[in-house]
PDB file of C-alpha atoms and ligand atoms in Angstrom:
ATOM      1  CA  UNK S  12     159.565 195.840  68.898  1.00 96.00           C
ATOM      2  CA  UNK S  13     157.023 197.167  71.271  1.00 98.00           C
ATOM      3  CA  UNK S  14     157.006 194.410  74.599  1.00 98.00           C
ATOM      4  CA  UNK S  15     153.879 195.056  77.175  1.00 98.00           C
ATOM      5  CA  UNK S  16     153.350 192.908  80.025  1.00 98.00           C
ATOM      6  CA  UNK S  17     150.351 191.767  80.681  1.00 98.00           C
ATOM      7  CA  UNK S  18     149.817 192.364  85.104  1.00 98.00           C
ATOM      8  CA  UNK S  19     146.399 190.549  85.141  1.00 98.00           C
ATOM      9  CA  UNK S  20     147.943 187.302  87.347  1.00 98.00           C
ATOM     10  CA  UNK S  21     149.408 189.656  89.855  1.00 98.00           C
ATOM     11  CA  UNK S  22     145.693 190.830  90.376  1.00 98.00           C
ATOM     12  CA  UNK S  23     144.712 186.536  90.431  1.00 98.00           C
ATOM     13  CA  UNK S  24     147.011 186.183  93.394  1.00 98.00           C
ATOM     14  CA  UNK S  25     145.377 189.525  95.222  1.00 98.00           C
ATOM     15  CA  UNK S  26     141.607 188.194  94.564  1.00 97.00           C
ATOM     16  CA  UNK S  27     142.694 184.612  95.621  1.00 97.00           C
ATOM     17  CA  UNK S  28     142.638 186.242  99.439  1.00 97.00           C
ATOM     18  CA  UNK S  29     140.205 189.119  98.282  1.00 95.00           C
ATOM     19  CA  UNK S  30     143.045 191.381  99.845  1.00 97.00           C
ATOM     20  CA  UNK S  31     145.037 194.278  98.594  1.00 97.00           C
ATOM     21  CA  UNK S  32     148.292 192.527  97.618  1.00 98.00           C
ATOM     22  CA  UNK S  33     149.683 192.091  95.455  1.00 98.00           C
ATOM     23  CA  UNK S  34     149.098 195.359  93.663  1.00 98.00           C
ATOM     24  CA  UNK S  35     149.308 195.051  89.987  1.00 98.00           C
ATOM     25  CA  UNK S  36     149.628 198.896  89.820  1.00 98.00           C
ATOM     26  CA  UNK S  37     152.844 198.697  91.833  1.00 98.00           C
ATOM     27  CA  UNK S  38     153.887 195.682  89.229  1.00 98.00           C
ATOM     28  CA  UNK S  39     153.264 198.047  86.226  1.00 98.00           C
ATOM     29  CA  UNK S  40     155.666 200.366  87.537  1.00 98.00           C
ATOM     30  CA  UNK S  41     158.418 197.681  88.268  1.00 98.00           C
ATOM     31  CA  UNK S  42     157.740 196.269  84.638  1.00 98.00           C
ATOM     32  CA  UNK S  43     158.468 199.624  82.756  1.00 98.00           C
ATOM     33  CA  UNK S  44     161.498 200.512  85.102  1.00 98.00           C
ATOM     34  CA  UNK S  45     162.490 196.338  83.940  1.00 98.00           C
ATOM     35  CA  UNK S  46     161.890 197.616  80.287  1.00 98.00           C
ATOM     36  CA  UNK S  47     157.981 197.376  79.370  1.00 98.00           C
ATOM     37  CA  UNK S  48     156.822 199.321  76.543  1.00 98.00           C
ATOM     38  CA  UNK S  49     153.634 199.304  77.819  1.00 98.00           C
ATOM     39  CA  UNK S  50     151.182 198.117  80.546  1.00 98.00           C
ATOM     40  CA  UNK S  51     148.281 195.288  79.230  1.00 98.00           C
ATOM     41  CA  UNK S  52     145.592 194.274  81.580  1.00 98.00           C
ATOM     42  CA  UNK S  53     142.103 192.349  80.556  1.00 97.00           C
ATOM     43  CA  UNK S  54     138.972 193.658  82.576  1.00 97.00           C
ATOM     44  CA  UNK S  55     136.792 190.681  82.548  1.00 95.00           C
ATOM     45  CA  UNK S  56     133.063 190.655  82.803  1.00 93.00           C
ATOM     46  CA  UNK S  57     132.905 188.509  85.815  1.00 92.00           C
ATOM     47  CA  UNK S  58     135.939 190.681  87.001  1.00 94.00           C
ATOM     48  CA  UNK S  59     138.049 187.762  88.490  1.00 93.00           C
ATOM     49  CA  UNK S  60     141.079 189.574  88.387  1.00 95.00           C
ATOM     50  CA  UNK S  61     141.859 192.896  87.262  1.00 98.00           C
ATOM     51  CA  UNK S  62     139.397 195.283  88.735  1.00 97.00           C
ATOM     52  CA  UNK S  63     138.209 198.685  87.606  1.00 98.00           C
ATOM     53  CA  UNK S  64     139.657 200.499  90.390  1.00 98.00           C
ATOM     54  CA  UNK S  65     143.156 198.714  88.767  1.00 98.00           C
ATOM     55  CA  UNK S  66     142.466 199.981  85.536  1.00 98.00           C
ATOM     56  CA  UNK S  67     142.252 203.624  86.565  1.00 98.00           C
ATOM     57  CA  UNK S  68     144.786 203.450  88.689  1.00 98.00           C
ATOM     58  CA  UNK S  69     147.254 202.359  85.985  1.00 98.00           C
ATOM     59  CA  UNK S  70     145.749 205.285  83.965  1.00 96.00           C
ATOM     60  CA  UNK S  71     146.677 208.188  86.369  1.00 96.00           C
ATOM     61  CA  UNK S  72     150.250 206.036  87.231  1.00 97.00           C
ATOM     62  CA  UNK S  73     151.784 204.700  84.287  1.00 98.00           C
ATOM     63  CA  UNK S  74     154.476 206.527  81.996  1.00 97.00           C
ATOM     64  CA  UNK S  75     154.162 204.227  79.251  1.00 98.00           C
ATOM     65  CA  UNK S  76     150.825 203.326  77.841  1.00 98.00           C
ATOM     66  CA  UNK S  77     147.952 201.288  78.869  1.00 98.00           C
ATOM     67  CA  UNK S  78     146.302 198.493  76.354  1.00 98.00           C
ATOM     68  CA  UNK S  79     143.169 197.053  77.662  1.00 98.00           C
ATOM     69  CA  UNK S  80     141.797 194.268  76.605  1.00 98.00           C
ATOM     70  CA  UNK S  81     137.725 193.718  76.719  1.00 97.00           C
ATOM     71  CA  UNK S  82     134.880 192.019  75.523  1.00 96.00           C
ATOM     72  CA  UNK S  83     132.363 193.682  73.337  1.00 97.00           C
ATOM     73  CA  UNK S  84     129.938 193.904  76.721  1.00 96.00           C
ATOM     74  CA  UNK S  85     128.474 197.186  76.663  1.00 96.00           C
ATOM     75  CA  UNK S  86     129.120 198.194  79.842  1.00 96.00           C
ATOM     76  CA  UNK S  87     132.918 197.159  79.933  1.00 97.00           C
ATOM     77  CA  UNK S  88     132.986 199.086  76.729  1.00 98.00           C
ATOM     78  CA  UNK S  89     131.271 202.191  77.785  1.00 98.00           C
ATOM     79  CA  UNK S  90     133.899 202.178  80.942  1.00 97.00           C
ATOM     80  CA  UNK S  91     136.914 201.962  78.258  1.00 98.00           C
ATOM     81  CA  UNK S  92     135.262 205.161  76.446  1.00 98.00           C
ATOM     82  CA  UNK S  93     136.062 206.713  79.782  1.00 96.00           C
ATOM     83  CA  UNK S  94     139.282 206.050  80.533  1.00 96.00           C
ATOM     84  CA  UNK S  95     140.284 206.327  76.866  1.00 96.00           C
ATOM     85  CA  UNK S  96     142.956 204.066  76.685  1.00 97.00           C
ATOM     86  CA  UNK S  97     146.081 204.361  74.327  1.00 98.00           C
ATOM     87  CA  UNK S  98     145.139 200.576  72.910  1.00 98.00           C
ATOM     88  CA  UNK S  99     142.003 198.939  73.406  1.00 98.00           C
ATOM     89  CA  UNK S 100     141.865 195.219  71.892  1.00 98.00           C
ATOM     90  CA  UNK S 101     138.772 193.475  71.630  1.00 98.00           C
ATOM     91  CA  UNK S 102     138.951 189.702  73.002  1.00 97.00           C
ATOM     92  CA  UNK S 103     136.586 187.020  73.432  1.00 95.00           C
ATOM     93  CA  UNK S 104     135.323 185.944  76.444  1.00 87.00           C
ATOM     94  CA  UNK S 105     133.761 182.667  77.602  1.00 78.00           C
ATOM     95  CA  UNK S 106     133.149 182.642  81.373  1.00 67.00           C
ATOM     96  CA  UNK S 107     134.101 179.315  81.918  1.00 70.00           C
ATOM     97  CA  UNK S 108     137.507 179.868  80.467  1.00 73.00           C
ATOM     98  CA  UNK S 109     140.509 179.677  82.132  1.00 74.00           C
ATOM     99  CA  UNK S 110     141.905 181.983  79.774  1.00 71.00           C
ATOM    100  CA  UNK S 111     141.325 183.483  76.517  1.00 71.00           C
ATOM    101  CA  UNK S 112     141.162 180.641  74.153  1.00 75.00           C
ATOM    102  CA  UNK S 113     141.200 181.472  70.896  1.00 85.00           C
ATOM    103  CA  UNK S 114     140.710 184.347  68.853  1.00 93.00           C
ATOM    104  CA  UNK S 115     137.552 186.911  68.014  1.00 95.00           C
ATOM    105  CA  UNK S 116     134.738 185.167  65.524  1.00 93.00           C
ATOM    106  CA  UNK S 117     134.498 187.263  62.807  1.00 95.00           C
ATOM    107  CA  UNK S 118     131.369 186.571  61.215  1.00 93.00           C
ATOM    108  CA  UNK S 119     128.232 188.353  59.486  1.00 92.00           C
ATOM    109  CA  UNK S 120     126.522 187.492  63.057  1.00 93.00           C
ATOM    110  CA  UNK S 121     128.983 189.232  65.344  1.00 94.00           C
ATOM    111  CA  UNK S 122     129.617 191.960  62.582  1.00 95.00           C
ATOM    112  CA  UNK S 123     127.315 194.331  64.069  1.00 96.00           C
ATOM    113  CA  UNK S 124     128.540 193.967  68.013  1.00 96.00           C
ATOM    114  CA  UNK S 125     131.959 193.898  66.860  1.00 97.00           C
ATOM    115  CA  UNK S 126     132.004 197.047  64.531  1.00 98.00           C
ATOM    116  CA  UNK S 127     129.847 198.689  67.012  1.00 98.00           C
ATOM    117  CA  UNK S 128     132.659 198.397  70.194  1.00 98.00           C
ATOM    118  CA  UNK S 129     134.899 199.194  67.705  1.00 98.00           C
ATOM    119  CA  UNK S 130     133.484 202.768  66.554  1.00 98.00           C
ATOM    120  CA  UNK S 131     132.622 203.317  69.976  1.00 98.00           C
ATOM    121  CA  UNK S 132     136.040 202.781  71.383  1.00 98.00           C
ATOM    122  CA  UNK S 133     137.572 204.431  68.317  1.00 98.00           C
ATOM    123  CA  UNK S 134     135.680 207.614  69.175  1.00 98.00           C
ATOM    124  CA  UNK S 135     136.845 207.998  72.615  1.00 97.00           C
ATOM    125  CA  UNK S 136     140.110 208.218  70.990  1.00 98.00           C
ATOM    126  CA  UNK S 137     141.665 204.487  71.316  1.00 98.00           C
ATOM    127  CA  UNK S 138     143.283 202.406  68.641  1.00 98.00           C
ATOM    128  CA  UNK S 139     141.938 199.429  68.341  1.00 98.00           C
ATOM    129  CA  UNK S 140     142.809 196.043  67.920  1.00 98.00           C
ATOM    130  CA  UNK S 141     141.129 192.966  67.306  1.00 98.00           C
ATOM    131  CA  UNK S 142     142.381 189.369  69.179  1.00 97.00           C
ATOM    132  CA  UNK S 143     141.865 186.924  66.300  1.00 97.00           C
ATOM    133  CA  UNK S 144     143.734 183.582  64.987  1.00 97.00           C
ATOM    134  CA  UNK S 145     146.208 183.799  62.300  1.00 97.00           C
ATOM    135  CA  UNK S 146     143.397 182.742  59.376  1.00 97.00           C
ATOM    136  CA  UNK S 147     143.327 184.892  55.980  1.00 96.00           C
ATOM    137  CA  UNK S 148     140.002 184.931  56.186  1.00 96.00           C
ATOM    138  CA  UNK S 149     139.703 186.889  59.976  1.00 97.00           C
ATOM    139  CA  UNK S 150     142.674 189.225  58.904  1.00 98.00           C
ATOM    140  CA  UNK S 151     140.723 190.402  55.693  1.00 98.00           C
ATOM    141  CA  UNK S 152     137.741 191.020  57.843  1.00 97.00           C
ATOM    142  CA  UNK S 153     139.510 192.586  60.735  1.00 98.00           C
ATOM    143  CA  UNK S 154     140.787 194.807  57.995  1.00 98.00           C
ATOM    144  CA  UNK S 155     137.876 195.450  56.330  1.00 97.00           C
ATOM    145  CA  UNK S 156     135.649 196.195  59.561  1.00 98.00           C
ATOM    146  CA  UNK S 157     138.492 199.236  60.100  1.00 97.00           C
ATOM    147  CA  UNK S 158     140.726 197.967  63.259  1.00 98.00           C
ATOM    148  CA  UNK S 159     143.857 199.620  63.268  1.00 98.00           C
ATOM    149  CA  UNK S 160     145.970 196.354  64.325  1.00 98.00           C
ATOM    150  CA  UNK S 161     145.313 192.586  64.938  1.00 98.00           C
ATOM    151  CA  UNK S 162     146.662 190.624  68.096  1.00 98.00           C
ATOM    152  CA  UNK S 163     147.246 187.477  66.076  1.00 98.00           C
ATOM    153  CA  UNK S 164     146.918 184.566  68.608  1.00 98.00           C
ATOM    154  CA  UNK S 165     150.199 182.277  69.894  1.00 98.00           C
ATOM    155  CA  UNK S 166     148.365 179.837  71.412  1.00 97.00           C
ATOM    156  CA  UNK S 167     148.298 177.244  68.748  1.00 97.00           C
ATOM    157  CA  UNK S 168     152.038 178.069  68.690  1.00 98.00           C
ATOM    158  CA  UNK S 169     152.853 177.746  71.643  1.00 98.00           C
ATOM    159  CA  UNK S 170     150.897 174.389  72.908  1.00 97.00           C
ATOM    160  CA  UNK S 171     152.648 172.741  69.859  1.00 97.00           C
ATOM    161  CA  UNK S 172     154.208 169.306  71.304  1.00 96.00           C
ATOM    162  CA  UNK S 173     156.506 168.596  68.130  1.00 97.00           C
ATOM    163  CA  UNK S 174     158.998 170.513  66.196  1.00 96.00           C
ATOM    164  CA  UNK S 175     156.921 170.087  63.327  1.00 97.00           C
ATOM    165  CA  UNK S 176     153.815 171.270  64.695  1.00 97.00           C
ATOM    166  CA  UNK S 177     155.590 174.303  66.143  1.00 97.00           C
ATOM    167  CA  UNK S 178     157.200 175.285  63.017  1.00 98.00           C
ATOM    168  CA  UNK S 179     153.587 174.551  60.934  1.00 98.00           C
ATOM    169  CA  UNK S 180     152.195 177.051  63.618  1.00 98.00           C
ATOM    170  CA  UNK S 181     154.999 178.927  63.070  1.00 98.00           C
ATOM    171  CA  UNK S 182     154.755 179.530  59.632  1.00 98.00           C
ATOM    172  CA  UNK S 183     150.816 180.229  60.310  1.00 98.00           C
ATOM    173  CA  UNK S 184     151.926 183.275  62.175  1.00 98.00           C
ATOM    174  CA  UNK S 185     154.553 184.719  59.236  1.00 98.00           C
ATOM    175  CA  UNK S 186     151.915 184.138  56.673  1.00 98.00           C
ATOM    176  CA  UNK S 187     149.134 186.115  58.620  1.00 98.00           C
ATOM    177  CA  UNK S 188     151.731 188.396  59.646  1.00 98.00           C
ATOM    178  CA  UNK S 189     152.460 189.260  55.906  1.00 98.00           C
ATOM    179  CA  UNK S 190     148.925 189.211  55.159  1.00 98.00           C
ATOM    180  CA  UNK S 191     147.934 192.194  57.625  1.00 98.00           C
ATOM    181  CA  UNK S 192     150.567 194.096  56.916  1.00 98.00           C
ATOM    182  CA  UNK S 193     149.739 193.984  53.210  1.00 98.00           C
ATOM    183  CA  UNK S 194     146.374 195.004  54.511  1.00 98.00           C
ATOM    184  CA  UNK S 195     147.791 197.722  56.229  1.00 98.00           C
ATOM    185  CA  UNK S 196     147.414 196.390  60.057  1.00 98.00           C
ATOM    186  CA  UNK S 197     149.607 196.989  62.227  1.00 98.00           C
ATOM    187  CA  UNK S 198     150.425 193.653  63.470  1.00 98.00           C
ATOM    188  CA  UNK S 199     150.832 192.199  67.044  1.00 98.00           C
ATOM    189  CA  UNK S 200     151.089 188.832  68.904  1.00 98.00           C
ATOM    190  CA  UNK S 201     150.597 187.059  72.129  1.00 98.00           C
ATOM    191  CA  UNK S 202     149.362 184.405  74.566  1.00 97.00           C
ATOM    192  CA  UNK S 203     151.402 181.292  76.030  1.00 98.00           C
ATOM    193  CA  UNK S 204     154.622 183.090  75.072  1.00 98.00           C
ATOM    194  CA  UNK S 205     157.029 182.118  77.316  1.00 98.00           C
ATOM    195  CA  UNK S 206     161.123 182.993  77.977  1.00 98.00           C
ATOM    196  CA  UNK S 207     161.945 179.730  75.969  1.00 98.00           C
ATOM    197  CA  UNK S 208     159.371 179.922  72.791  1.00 98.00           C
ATOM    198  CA  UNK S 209     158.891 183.922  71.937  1.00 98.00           C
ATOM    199  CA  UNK S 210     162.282 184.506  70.111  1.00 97.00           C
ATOM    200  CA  UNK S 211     160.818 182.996  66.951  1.00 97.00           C
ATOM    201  CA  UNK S 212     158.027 185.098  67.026  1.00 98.00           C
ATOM    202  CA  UNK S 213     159.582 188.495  67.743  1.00 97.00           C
ATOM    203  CA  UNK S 214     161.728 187.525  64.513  1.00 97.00           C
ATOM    204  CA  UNK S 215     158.260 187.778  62.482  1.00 97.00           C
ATOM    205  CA  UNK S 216     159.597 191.252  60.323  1.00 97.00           C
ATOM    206  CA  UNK S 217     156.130 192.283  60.902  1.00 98.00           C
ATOM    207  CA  UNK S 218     155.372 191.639  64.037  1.00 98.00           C
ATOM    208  CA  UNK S 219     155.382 195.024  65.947  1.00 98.00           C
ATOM    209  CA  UNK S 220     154.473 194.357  69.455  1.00 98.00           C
ATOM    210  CA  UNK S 221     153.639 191.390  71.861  1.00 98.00           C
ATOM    211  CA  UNK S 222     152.022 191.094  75.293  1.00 98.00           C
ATOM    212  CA  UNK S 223     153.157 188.915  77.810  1.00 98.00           C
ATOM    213  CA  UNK S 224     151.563 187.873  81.062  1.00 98.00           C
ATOM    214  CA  UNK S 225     152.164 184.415  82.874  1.00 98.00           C
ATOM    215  CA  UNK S 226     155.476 183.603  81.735  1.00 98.00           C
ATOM    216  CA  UNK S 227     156.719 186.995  83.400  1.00 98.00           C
ATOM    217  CA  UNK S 228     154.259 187.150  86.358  1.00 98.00           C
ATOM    218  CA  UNK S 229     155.308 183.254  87.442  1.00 98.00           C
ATOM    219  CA  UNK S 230     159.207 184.504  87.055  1.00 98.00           C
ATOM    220  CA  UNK S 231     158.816 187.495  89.052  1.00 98.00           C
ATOM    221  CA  UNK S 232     157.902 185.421  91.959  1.00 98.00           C
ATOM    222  CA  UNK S 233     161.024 184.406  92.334  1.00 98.00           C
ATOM    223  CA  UNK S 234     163.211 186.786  90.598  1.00 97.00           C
ATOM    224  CA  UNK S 235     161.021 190.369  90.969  1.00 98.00           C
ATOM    225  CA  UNK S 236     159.153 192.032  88.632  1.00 98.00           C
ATOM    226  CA  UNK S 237     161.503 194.787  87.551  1.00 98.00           C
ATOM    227  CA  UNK S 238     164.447 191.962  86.761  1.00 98.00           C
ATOM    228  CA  UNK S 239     161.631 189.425  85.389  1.00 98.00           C
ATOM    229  CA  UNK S 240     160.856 191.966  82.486  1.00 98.00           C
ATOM    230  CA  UNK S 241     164.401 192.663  82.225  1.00 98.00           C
ATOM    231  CA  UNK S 242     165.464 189.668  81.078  1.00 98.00           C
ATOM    232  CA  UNK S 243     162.497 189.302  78.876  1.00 98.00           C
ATOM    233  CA  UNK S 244     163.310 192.310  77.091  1.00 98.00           C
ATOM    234  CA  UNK S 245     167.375 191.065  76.812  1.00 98.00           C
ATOM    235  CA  UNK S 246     165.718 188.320  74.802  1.00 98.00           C
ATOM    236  CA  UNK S 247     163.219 190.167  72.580  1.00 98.00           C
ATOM    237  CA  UNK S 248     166.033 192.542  71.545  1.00 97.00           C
ATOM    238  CA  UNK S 249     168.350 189.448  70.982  1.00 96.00           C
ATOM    239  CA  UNK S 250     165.934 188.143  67.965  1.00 96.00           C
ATOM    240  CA  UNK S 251     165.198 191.459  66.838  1.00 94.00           C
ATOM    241  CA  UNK S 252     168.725 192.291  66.450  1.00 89.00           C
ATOM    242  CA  UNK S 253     169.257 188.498  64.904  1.00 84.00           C
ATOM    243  CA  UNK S 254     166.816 190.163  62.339  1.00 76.00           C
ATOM    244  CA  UNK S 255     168.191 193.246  61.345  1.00 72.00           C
ATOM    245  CA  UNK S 256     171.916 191.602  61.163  1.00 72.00           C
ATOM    246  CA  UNK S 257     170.489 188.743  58.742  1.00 66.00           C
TER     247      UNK S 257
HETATM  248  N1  LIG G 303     147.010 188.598  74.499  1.00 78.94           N
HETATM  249  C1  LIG G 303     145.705 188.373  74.785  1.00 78.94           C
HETATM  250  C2  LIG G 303     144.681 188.856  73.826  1.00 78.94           C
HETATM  251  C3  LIG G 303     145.326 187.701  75.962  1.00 78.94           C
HETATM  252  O1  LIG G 303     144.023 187.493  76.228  1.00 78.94           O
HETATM  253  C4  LIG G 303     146.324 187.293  76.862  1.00 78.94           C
HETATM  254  C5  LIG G 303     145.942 186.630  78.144  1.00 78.94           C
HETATM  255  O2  LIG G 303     145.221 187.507  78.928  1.00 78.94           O
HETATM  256  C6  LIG G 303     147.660 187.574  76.538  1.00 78.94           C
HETATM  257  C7  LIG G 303     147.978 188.193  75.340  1.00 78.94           C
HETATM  258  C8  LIG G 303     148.786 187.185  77.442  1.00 78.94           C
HETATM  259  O3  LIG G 303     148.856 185.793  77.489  1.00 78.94           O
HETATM  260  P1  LIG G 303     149.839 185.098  78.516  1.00 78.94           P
HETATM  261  O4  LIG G 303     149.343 185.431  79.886  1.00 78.94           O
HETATM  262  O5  LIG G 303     149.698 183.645  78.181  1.00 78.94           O
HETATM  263  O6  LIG G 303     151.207 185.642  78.252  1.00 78.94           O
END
């Protein structure tokens, strides 16, 4: 099980001042010596947070890898193809959003934008992956437009209010999960997971990797980034070893 932390919210609190601290290059580095498998950070179009100078940075600095997430805007896309990420995963992006909220529309109208970031970023040697909800229908695509992996979205998951609804959402996520993997995507997940609701979802079988951001970021206020990621990684191993001795 592959856990990246997401830095973007230690570059919020360095553009709420328009400063230079906090770093979120400095954070990487604390979150792989914590236990990161890997370094995710979202360049926005209306850059609020993360800004390019961040991104390579985190290129030249990190020993793990970097997975950026983007829109399909041409010119964030054409400054992926330079850095040449490890992971590149396409998200949408509203800019009155607070966050991402909800996954990539795969439909014949975005086909041709979509597929087009994708071969681009392909050919400067990323995987890619595409941000979508846990529906049949969006995994079949993602699979048939050629992505290598799908980020299947937590949200719903994780804003559940009732046992029931979490466990519904739950079993949302195993179904899609089975479904990519039949398809032959490698299969990730992430947003709103927190220290208290992930262990369920890093028990998915399929589930290969997650990404991480707020949850750690707000605990490493108080705690440090390097022990914040720590004890996120104690838990993700905990379910993944409930897994393999089941
Ligand atoms: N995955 C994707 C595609 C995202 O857009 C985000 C938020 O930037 C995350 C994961 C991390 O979400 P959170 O900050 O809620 O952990």
């Amino acid at each position: 099980m592959r856990l990246y932390i997401n830095v973007d919210h230690v570059a919020t609190v360095r553009e709420a001042r328009q400063t230079d601290e906090p770093d979120p290059v400095r954070a990487a580095v604390l979150a792989e010596l914590g236990g990161a498998d890997g370094i995710t950070v979202h360049l926005r179009e209306d850059r609020r947070h993360v800004q390019e100078r961040d991104v390579r940075l985190l290129d030249e600095t990190i020993r793990t890898v970097l997975n950026l997430e983007l829109s399909t805007d041409e010119e964030v896309v054409e400054l992926a193809r330079e850095w040449e990420p490890y992971q590149a995963t396409l998200v949408p992006e509203r800019r009155q959003e607070v966050t991402t909220e909800g996954g990539m529309a795969l439909e014949s109208g975005t086909r041709e934008r979509i597929t087009g970031a994708m071969e681009r970023l392909a050919d400067a040697g990323s995987r890619v992956a595409l941000f979508i909800d846990p529906e049949e229908e969006a995994i079949r695509r993602a699979a048939d437009w050629g992505a290598d992996a799908v980020e299947l979205h937590t949200g719903e998951y994780a804003n559940a209010t009732s046992d029931e609804g979490r466990e519904a959402e739950l079993d949302r996520l195993r179904s899609g999960a089975r479904a990519a993997r039949d398809l032959g995507l490698d299969v990730h997940m992430g947003h709103g997971l927190t220290y208290e609701n992930v262990a369920p979802v890093v028990a998915i079988p399929e589930c290969e990797e997650v990404s991480i951001g707020h949850s750690v970021v707000s605990r490493s206020v108080f705690e440090g980034m390097e022990d914040a990621v720590r004890t996120m990684r104690e838990i993700v191993d905990r379910a993944r070893r409930g897994l393999r001795d089941a």
